[in-house]
N, CA and C of each residue as an Amber inpcrd file, in Angstrom:
protein
   474
 153.0480000 115.8840000  87.1020000 153.6090000 117.2160000  87.2270000
 154.0560000 117.7390000  85.8610000 154.3130000 116.8530000  84.9110000
 154.8390000 117.2740000  83.6170000 153.8720000 118.1690000  82.8460000
 152.5850000 118.0920000  83.1530000 151.6220000 118.9250000  82.4420000
 151.4800000 120.3020000  83.0870000 152.2280000 120.5730000  84.1530000
 152.1970000 121.8810000  84.8130000 152.9580000 122.8830000  83.9460000
 152.4050000 124.0800000  83.8520000 153.0380000 125.1230000  83.0540000
 152.9400000 126.4400000  83.8120000 153.9900000 127.2170000  83.7480000
 154.0130000 128.5290000  84.3790000 154.2040000 129.5910000  83.3040000
 153.1040000 130.1690000  82.8020000 153.2430000 131.2260000  81.8070000
 153.9460000 132.4240000  82.4350000 154.8630000 133.0210000  81.6980000
 155.5730000 134.1960000  82.1940000 156.1930000 134.9650000  81.0460000
 156.5590000 136.1890000  81.3440000 157.2590000 137.0060000  80.3650000
 158.7460000 136.6710000  80.4410000 159.4920000 137.0800000  79.4190000
 160.9440000 136.8680000  79.4370000 161.5600000 137.6160000  80.6180000
 161.0370000 138.8090000  80.9040000 161.5270000 139.5940000  82.0370000
 161.2590000 138.8580000  83.3500000 160.0950000 138.2680000  83.4790000
 159.7510000 137.5200000  84.6820000 160.6560000 136.3160000  84.8770000
 160.9720000 135.6210000  83.7930000 161.8720000 134.4690000  83.8780000
 163.2600000 134.9210000  84.3110000 163.7160000 136.0270000  83.7600000
 165.0310000 136.5420000  84.1250000 165.0800000 136.9070000  85.6180000
 164.0230000 137.5230000  86.1220000 163.9770000 137.8860000  87.5460000
 164.0130000 136.6490000  88.4330000 163.2940000 135.5920000  88.0220000
 163.3370000 134.3520000  88.7860000 164.7320000 133.7410000  88.7810000
 165.4000000 133.7700000  87.6260000 166.7600000 133.2430000  87.5400000
 167.7130000 134.0250000  88.4420000 167.5430000 135.3500000  88.4770000
 168.3820000 136.1850000  89.3420000 168.0960000 135.9070000  90.8180000
 166.8200000 135.7380000  91.1630000 166.4640000 135.4300000  92.5480000
 167.0440000 134.0850000  92.9620000 166.9770000 133.0930000  92.0800000
 167.5280000 131.7730000  92.3690000 169.0340000 131.8590000  92.6040000
 169.6940000 132.6050000  91.7560000 171.1450000 132.7950000  91.8980000
 171.4760000 133.4300000  93.2520000 170.7180000 134.4530000  93.6370000
 170.9340000 135.1290000  94.9190000 170.6750000 134.1830000  96.0880000
 169.6080000 133.4110000  96.0020000 169.2950000 132.4790000  97.0780000
 170.3910000 131.4300000  97.2450000 170.8880000 130.9150000  96.1250000
 171.9020000 129.8620000  96.1880000 173.2780000 130.3880000  96.6110000
 173.6570000 131.5490000  96.0990000 175.0210000 132.0350000  96.3230000
 175.1640000 133.0050000  97.4920000 174.0540000 133.6190000  97.9320000
 174.1420000 134.6040000  99.0120000 173.3450000 134.1540000 100.2350000
 172.0450000 133.9860000 100.0540000 171.1710000 133.6960000 101.2010000
 171.4870000 132.3470000 101.8550000 171.6150000 131.2990000 101.0300000
 171.8790000 129.9650000 101.5870000 173.1630000 129.9490000 102.4060000
 174.2820000 130.4590000 101.8810000 175.5080000 130.4780000 102.6870000
 175.3790000 131.3190000 103.9590000 174.6420000 132.4300000 103.8940000
 174.4400000 133.2540000 105.0940000 173.7080000 132.4640000 106.1730000
 172.6580000 131.7470000 105.7780000 171.8810000 130.9710000 106.7430000
 172.7200000 129.8370000 107.3090000 173.4690000 129.1690000 106.4690000
 174.3360000 128.0830000 106.9430000 175.3410000 128.6150000 107.9640000
 175.8720000 129.7870000 107.7060000 176.8150000 130.3980000 108.6450000
 176.1220000 130.7360000 109.9740000 174.8900000 131.2550000 109.8990000
 174.1340000 131.5650000 111.1220000 173.8780000 130.3120000 111.9420000
 173.5700000 129.2010000 111.2630000 173.3410000 127.9340000 111.9620000
 174.6320000 127.4870000 112.6540000 175.7360000 127.5980000 111.9410000
 177.0380000 127.2060000 112.4900000 177.3720000 128.0190000 113.7450000
 177.1510000 129.3320000 113.6840000 177.4200000 130.2060000 114.8330000
 176.4770000 129.8670000 115.9850000 175.2000000 129.6690000 115.6630000
 174.2020000 129.3890000 116.6980000 174.4820000 128.0690000 117.4120000
 175.0400000 127.0880000 116.6920000 175.3780000 125.8090000 117.3310000
 176.3900000 126.0130000 118.4570000 177.2260000 127.0110000 118.2960000
 178.2470000 127.2800000 119.3080000 177.6880000 127.8760000 120.5900000
 176.4180000 128.2560000 120.5900000 175.8170000 128.8590000 121.7790000
 175.3630000 127.8240000 122.7980000 175.5150000 126.5570000 122.5070000
 175.1720000 125.5430000 123.4930000 173.9240000 124.7640000 123.1600000
 173.2120000 124.3530000 124.2150000 172.0330000 123.4940000 124.1530000
 171.0680000 123.9350000 123.0500000 170.9170000 123.0950000 122.0240000
 170.0890000 123.4420000 120.8710000 168.5980000 123.4850000 121.2090000
 168.1690000 122.7770000 122.2390000 166.7440000 122.7390000 122.5710000
 166.2570000 124.0690000 123.1310000 167.1650000 124.8780000 123.6570000
 166.7830000 126.1840000 124.2100000 167.4770000 127.3280000 123.4860000
 167.9050000 127.0730000 122.2690000 168.7080000 128.0340000 121.5200000
 167.8220000 128.7130000 120.4670000 167.3290000 129.9070000 120.7660000
 166.4210000 130.6020000 119.8490000 167.1170000 131.0300000 118.5600000
 168.4010000 131.3430000 118.6330000 169.1360000 131.7210000 117.4170000
 169.2000000 130.5510000 116.4440000 169.4450000 129.3520000 117.0100000
 169.5100000 128.1520000 116.1830000 168.1470000 127.8640000 115.5570000
 167.0980000 127.9210000 116.3660000 165.7420000 127.6730000 115.8740000
 165.3750000 128.6640000 114.7730000 165.6920000 129.9280000 114.9850000
 165.3970000 130.9630000 113.9950000 166.1470000 130.7130000 112.6860000
 167.4260000 130.3640000 112.8000000 168.2370000 130.1060000 111.6010000
 167.7300000 128.8760000 110.8530000 167.3230000 127.8380000 111.5810000
 166.7950000 126.6410000 110.9270000 165.4660000 126.9480000 110.2230000
 164.6310000 127.7790000 110.8590000 163.3780000 128.1840000 110.2230000
 163.6570000 128.9540000 108.9350000 164.6230000 129.8670000 108.9900000
 164.9710000 130.6410000 107.7970000 165.5320000 129.7290000 106.7140000
 166.3150000 128.7380000 107.1090000 166.8580000 127.7860000 106.1370000
 165.7270000 127.0500000 105.4280000 164.7120000 126.6830000 106.1740000
 163.5600000 125.9970000 105.5910000 162.8600000 126.8800000 104.5550000
 162.7020000 128.1580000 104.8780000 162.0610000 129.0960000 103.9570000
 162.9060000 129.2590000 102.6860000 164.2050000 129.4180000 102.8490000
 165.1010000 129.6010000 101.7020000 165.0830000 128.3590000 100.8060000
 165.1980000 127.1800000 101.4080000 165.2210000 125.9470000 100.6190000
 163.8900000 125.7120000  99.9120000 162.8050000 126.0570000 100.5760000
 161.4850000 125.9240000  99.9580000 161.3600000 126.8450000  98.7450000
 161.8190000 128.0780000  98.8900000 161.7540000 129.0390000  97.7740000
 162.6500000 128.5870000  96.6300000 163.8120000 128.0570000  96.9310000
 164.7040000 127.5440000  95.8790000 163.9910000 126.4450000  95.0930000
 163.3780000 125.5050000  95.8010000 162.6540000 124.4060000  95.1300000
 161.5120000 124.9380000  94.2730000 160.7870000 125.9230000  94.8080000
 159.6670000 126.5070000  94.0760000 160.1470000 127.1730000  92.7840000
 161.2210000 127.9440000  92.8600000 161.7350000 128.6330000  91.6690000
 162.2560000 127.6320000  90.6460000 162.9550000 126.6030000  91.1140000
 163.4690000 125.5850000  90.1890000 162.3160000 124.9480000  89.4130000
 161.2330000 124.6340000  90.1150000 160.0700000 124.0390000  89.4390000
 159.4690000 125.0190000  88.4330000 159.3090000 126.2850000  88.8300000
 158.7210000 127.2700000  87.9130000 159.5860000 127.4500000  86.6740000
 160.9040000 127.4700000  86.8390000 161.7880000 127.6280000  85.6910000
 161.7770000 126.3780000  84.8070000 161.6930000 125.2140000  85.4480000
 161.6710000 123.9690000  84.6910000 160.4420000 123.8880000  83.7890000
 159.3180000 124.3860000  84.2840000 158.0720000 124.3120000  83.5230000
 157.6400000 125.6940000  83.0030000 158.6070000 126.5950000  82.8610000
 158.3120000 127.9460000  82.3750000 157.7960000 127.8930000  80.9330000
 156.7930000 128.6930000  80.6770000 156.2640000 128.8600000  79.3260000
 156.3650000 130.3550000  79.0090000 157.5030000 130.7410000  78.4090000
 157.7320000 132.1490000  78.1120000 156.8900000 132.5350000  76.9050000
 156.0370000 133.5190000  77.1080000 155.1120000 133.9570000  76.0720000
 155.8200000 134.9560000  75.1560000 155.8490000 134.6560000  73.8770000
 156.4340000 135.5550000  72.8850000 155.3090000 136.4100000  72.2990000
 155.2060000 137.6490000  72.7810000 154.1090000 138.5200000  72.3500000
 154.2140000 138.9070000  70.8750000 155.3870000 138.7350000  70.2650000
 155.5460000 139.0470000  68.8450000 154.7330000 138.0900000  67.9610000
 154.4220000 136.9110000  68.4980000 153.6830000 135.9190000  67.7210000
 152.1700000 136.0240000  67.9320000 151.7520000 137.0270000  68.6930000
 150.3320000 137.2150000  68.9910000 149.8630000 138.5020000  68.3180000
 148.6600000 138.4870000  67.7820000 148.1180000 139.6680000  67.0970000
 148.2490000 140.9030000  67.9820000 148.5350000 142.0450000  67.3560000
 148.7570000 143.2920000  68.0900000 147.5800000 143.6920000  68.9660000
 146.3590000 143.3660000  68.5390000 145.1810000 143.7910000  69.3050000
 144.6200000 142.6870000  70.1990000 145.3570000 141.5720000  70.3490000
 144.8880000 140.4570000  71.1720000 145.5180000 140.5060000  72.5580000
 144.7090000 140.3060000  73.5830000 145.1770000 140.3070000  74.9650000
 145.8610000 138.9790000  75.2730000 147.0590000 139.0520000  75.8800000
 147.7810000 137.8540000  76.2940000 148.7360000 138.2100000  77.4240000
 149.3600000 137.1850000  77.9840000 150.4080000 137.4150000  78.9760000
 151.4970000 138.2400000  78.3060000 151.9870000 139.2460000  79.0130000
 153.0330000 140.1050000  78.4790000 152.5170000 141.3480000  77.7790000
 151.2020000 141.5010000  77.7110000 150.6250000 142.6740000  77.0480000
 150.0240000 143.6300000  78.0650000 150.0030000 144.8940000  77.6840000
 149.3580000 145.9400000  78.4680000 147.9780000 146.1480000  77.8710000
 146.9640000 146.1820000  78.7310000 145.5950000 146.3130000  78.2400000
 144.8920000 147.4460000  78.9940000 144.1730000 148.2500000  78.2430000
 143.3650000 149.3190000  78.8340000 141.9100000 148.9090000  78.7160000
 141.2180000 148.9290000  79.8610000 139.8160000 148.5210000  79.9020000
 138.9930000 149.6110000  80.5690000 137.6840000 149.5710000  80.2990000
 136.7930000 150.5560000  80.9010000 135.4800000 149.8790000  81.2700000
 135.0070000 150.2060000  82.4730000 133.7160000 149.7130000  82.9300000
 132.7200000 150.8670000  82.8600000 131.6950000 150.7110000  82.0670000
 130.6540000 151.7340000  81.8930000 131.2800000 153.1070000  81.6570000
 130.9060000 154.0970000  82.4740000 131.4310000 155.4500000  82.3030000
 132.5840000 155.7570000  83.2530000 133.1400000 154.7340000  83.9080000
 134.2830000 154.9360000  84.8100000 135.5220000 155.3130000  84.0040000
 136.5260000 155.7930000  84.7070000 137.8050000 156.0890000  84.0560000
 138.4420000 154.7870000  83.5730000 139.1410000 154.8290000  82.4420000
 139.8240000 153.6240000  81.9630000 140.9010000 153.1810000  82.9670000
 141.1190000 151.8900000  83.0260000 142.1630000 151.3210000  83.8650000
 143.1200000 150.5400000  82.9840000 144.3890000 150.5410000  83.3810000
 145.4190000 149.8750000  82.5890000 146.0680000 148.7800000  83.4200000
 146.2180000 147.6140000  82.8140000 146.8540000 146.4740000  83.4720000
 147.9000000 145.8700000  82.5510000 148.8930000 145.2580000  83.1650000
 149.8410000 144.4320000  82.4330000 149.5680000 143.0090000  82.8990000
 149.3160000 142.1170000  81.9730000 149.0220000 140.7360000  82.3270000
 150.3340000 139.9550000  82.3400000 150.5980000 139.3330000  83.4910000
 151.8420000 138.5920000  83.6880000 151.5260000 137.2170000  84.2730000
 152.5340000 136.3700000  84.3390000 152.3720000 135.0880000  85.0060000
 152.2020000 135.2960000  86.5000000 151.6650000 134.3020000  87.1790000
 151.3700000 134.4470000  88.6070000 152.6030000 134.7650000  89.4350000
 153.7650000 134.2880000  89.0220000 154.9930000 134.5510000  89.7740000
 155.4150000 136.0180000  89.6930000 154.9200000 136.7270000  88.6980000
 155.3270000 138.1150000  88.4810000 154.3050000 139.1310000  88.9630000
 153.1370000 138.6800000  89.3880000 152.0660000 139.6270000  89.6700000
 152.4450000 140.6210000  90.7670000 152.0180000 141.8520000  90.5590000
 152.2560000 142.9470000  91.5020000 151.1240000 143.9540000  91.2850000
 149.9820000 143.7090000  91.9150000 148.8160000 144.5640000  91.6770000
 149.0760000 146.0460000  91.9250000 149.9240000 146.3650000  92.8930000
 150.2300000 147.7710000  93.1650000 150.9120000 148.4430000  91.9790000
 151.6250000 147.6500000  91.1740000 152.3020000 148.1830000  89.9930000
 151.4700000 147.9810000  88.7320000 150.2290000 147.5050000  88.8860000
 149.3590000 147.3060000  87.7280000 149.6090000 145.9980000  87.0030000
 150.3970000 145.0960000  87.5920000 150.6830000 143.7980000  86.9810000
 149.7670000 142.7570000  87.6100000 148.8400000 142.2290000  86.8010000
 147.8960000 141.2490000  87.3300000 148.2150000 139.8570000  86.7860000
 147.9580000 138.8700000  87.6230000 148.2280000 137.4820000  87.2780000
 147.2790000 136.9830000  86.1870000 147.8090000 136.1350000  85.3390000
 146.9810000 135.5120000  84.3050000 145.9020000 134.6230000  84.9300000
 146.0460000 134.3030000  86.2150000 145.0540000 133.4910000  86.9170000
 143.9480000 134.3270000  87.5670000 144.0750000 135.6590000  87.5260000
 143.0700000 136.5240000  88.1490000 141.7840000 136.5180000  87.3170000
 140.6550000 136.8040000  87.9610000 139.3890000 136.8230000  87.2070000
 139.4090000 137.8010000  86.0250000 140.0060000 138.9640000  86.2090000
 140.0510000 139.9480000  85.1140000 140.8520000 139.4020000  83.9450000
 142.0660000 138.9020000  84.2320000 142.9180000 138.3990000  83.1610000
 142.2860000 137.2050000  82.4540000 141.6850000 136.3080000  83.2180000
 141.0270000 135.1450000  82.5980000 139.9550000 135.5800000  81.6090000
 139.2300000 136.6390000  81.9520000 138.1760000 137.1340000  81.0680000
 138.7650000 137.8160000  79.8270000 139.9280000 138.4460000  79.9850000
 140.5020000 139.2470000  78.9000000 141.3550000 138.4550000  77.9130000
 142.0910000 137.4570000  78.3950000 143.0460000 136.7480000  77.5370000
 142.3400000 136.1420000  76.3280000 142.9160000 136.4090000  75.1650000
 142.3750000 135.9010000  73.9060000 141.3750000 136.8370000  73.2450000
 140.9770000 137.8720000  73.9500000 140.0120000 138.8320000  73.3950000
 140.7560000 139.9570000  72.6760000 139.9940000 140.8090000  71.9800000
 140.5930000 141.8580000  71.1510000 140.0270000 143.2340000  71.4980000
 140.7110000 144.2590000  70.9790000 140.2540000 145.6340000  71.1660000
 138.8110000 145.7510000  70.6730000 137.9720000 146.3940000  71.4860000
 136.5660000 146.5760000  71.1510000 135.6450000 145.5280000  71.7550000
 136.2100000 144.3880000  72.1570000 135.3840000 143.3440000  72.7650000
 134.8870000 143.7830000  74.1370000 133.7050000 143.3290000  74.4690000
 133.1610000 143.5280000  75.8130000 133.2150000 142.1670000  76.4930000
 133.8570000 142.1020000  77.6580000 134.0060000 140.8450000  78.3750000
 133.3070000 140.9300000  79.7240000 132.8510000 139.8010000  80.2030000
 132.2320000 139.7340000  81.5190000 133.2200000 139.1050000  82.4810000
 133.5210000 139.8340000  83.5480000 134.4450000 139.3520000  84.5800000
 133.6040000 138.7380000  85.6900000 133.8610000 137.4650000  85.9720000
 133.1430000 136.7460000  87.0220000 133.9920000 136.7610000  88.2860000
 133.4350000 137.2730000  89.3750000 134.1270000 137.2890000  90.6620000
 133.2390000 136.6370000  91.7080000 133.8000000 136.3020000  92.8540000
 132.9800000 135.6910000  93.9160000 131.8240000 136.5780000  94.3800000
 131.9450000 137.8920000  94.2020000 130.8890000 138.8000000  94.6670000
 129.9760000 139.2740000  93.5460000 130.1460000 138.7230000  92.3590000
 129.2920000 139.1190000  91.2400000 130.0880000 139.2870000  89.9640000
 129.4050000 139.7420000  88.9370000 130.0700000 139.9330000  87.6500000
 129.8760000 141.3640000  87.1680000 130.7790000 141.7610000  86.2650000
 130.6780000 143.0900000  85.6570000 131.3160000 143.0320000  84.2760000
 130.9360000 143.9900000  83.4380000 131.4310000 144.0280000  82.0620000
 132.5260000 145.0690000  81.8980000 133.5310000 144.7100000  81.0930000
 134.6140000 145.6160000  80.7340000 134.7120000 145.6880000  79.2200000
 135.0060000 146.8740000  78.7110000 135.2750000 147.0450000  77.2840000
 136.7790000 147.2000000  77.1140000 137.3440000 146.4450000  76.1820000
 138.7800000 146.5400000  75.9100000 139.0120000 147.7420000  74.9930000
 139.7210000 148.7340000  75.5010000 139.9590000 149.9870000  74.7750000
 141.2490000 149.9650000  73.9760000 142.2990000 149.3260000  74.5320000
 143.5900000 149.2950000  73.8420000 144.4060000 148.1190000  74.3440000
 145.2660000 147.6130000  73.4690000 146.1880000 146.5330000  73.8180000
 147.5460000 146.9100000  73.2350000 148.5840000 146.7590000  74.0310000
 149.9230000 147.0720000  73.5450000 150.9670000 146.2110000  74.2280000
 152.1850000 146.3800000  73.7950000 153.3010000 145.6460000  74.3830000
 153.6420000 146.2970000  75.7230000 153.8410000 145.4680000  76.7210000
 154.1420000 145.9760000  78.0680000 155.5530000 146.5420000  78.1310000
């Protein structure tokens, strides 16, 4: 497990730390209280409130463990140490396919990805093709349904 690494931005690491704090100090105590109240309802084998609270506790504890691991093996990318025109985690990149309109993405670690907000995971096919490339490069994106070429138009700080 020691060779596992979670690339992320400083902002992404901070959000994970805040989520962990909330889970430990707010969510966990709330669930424990729900379990305590549900126990008072009687027979646990037919107690849906108890079952629901225990299920939620499992989800909360699992997420806490997941975040702890990601933070332990976090690899915060310092974009200041990367060339201005080089694509990396933490950078905003504008790409264009043929004569289509340019598209803009922010490349982030997998824990931070939010495609609706234009934040794509470094593990995505597009990001894998772009990382390490420079403005003006043409890259081929390999997907399960085929491949296509993108031209890198601009790279900047996210």
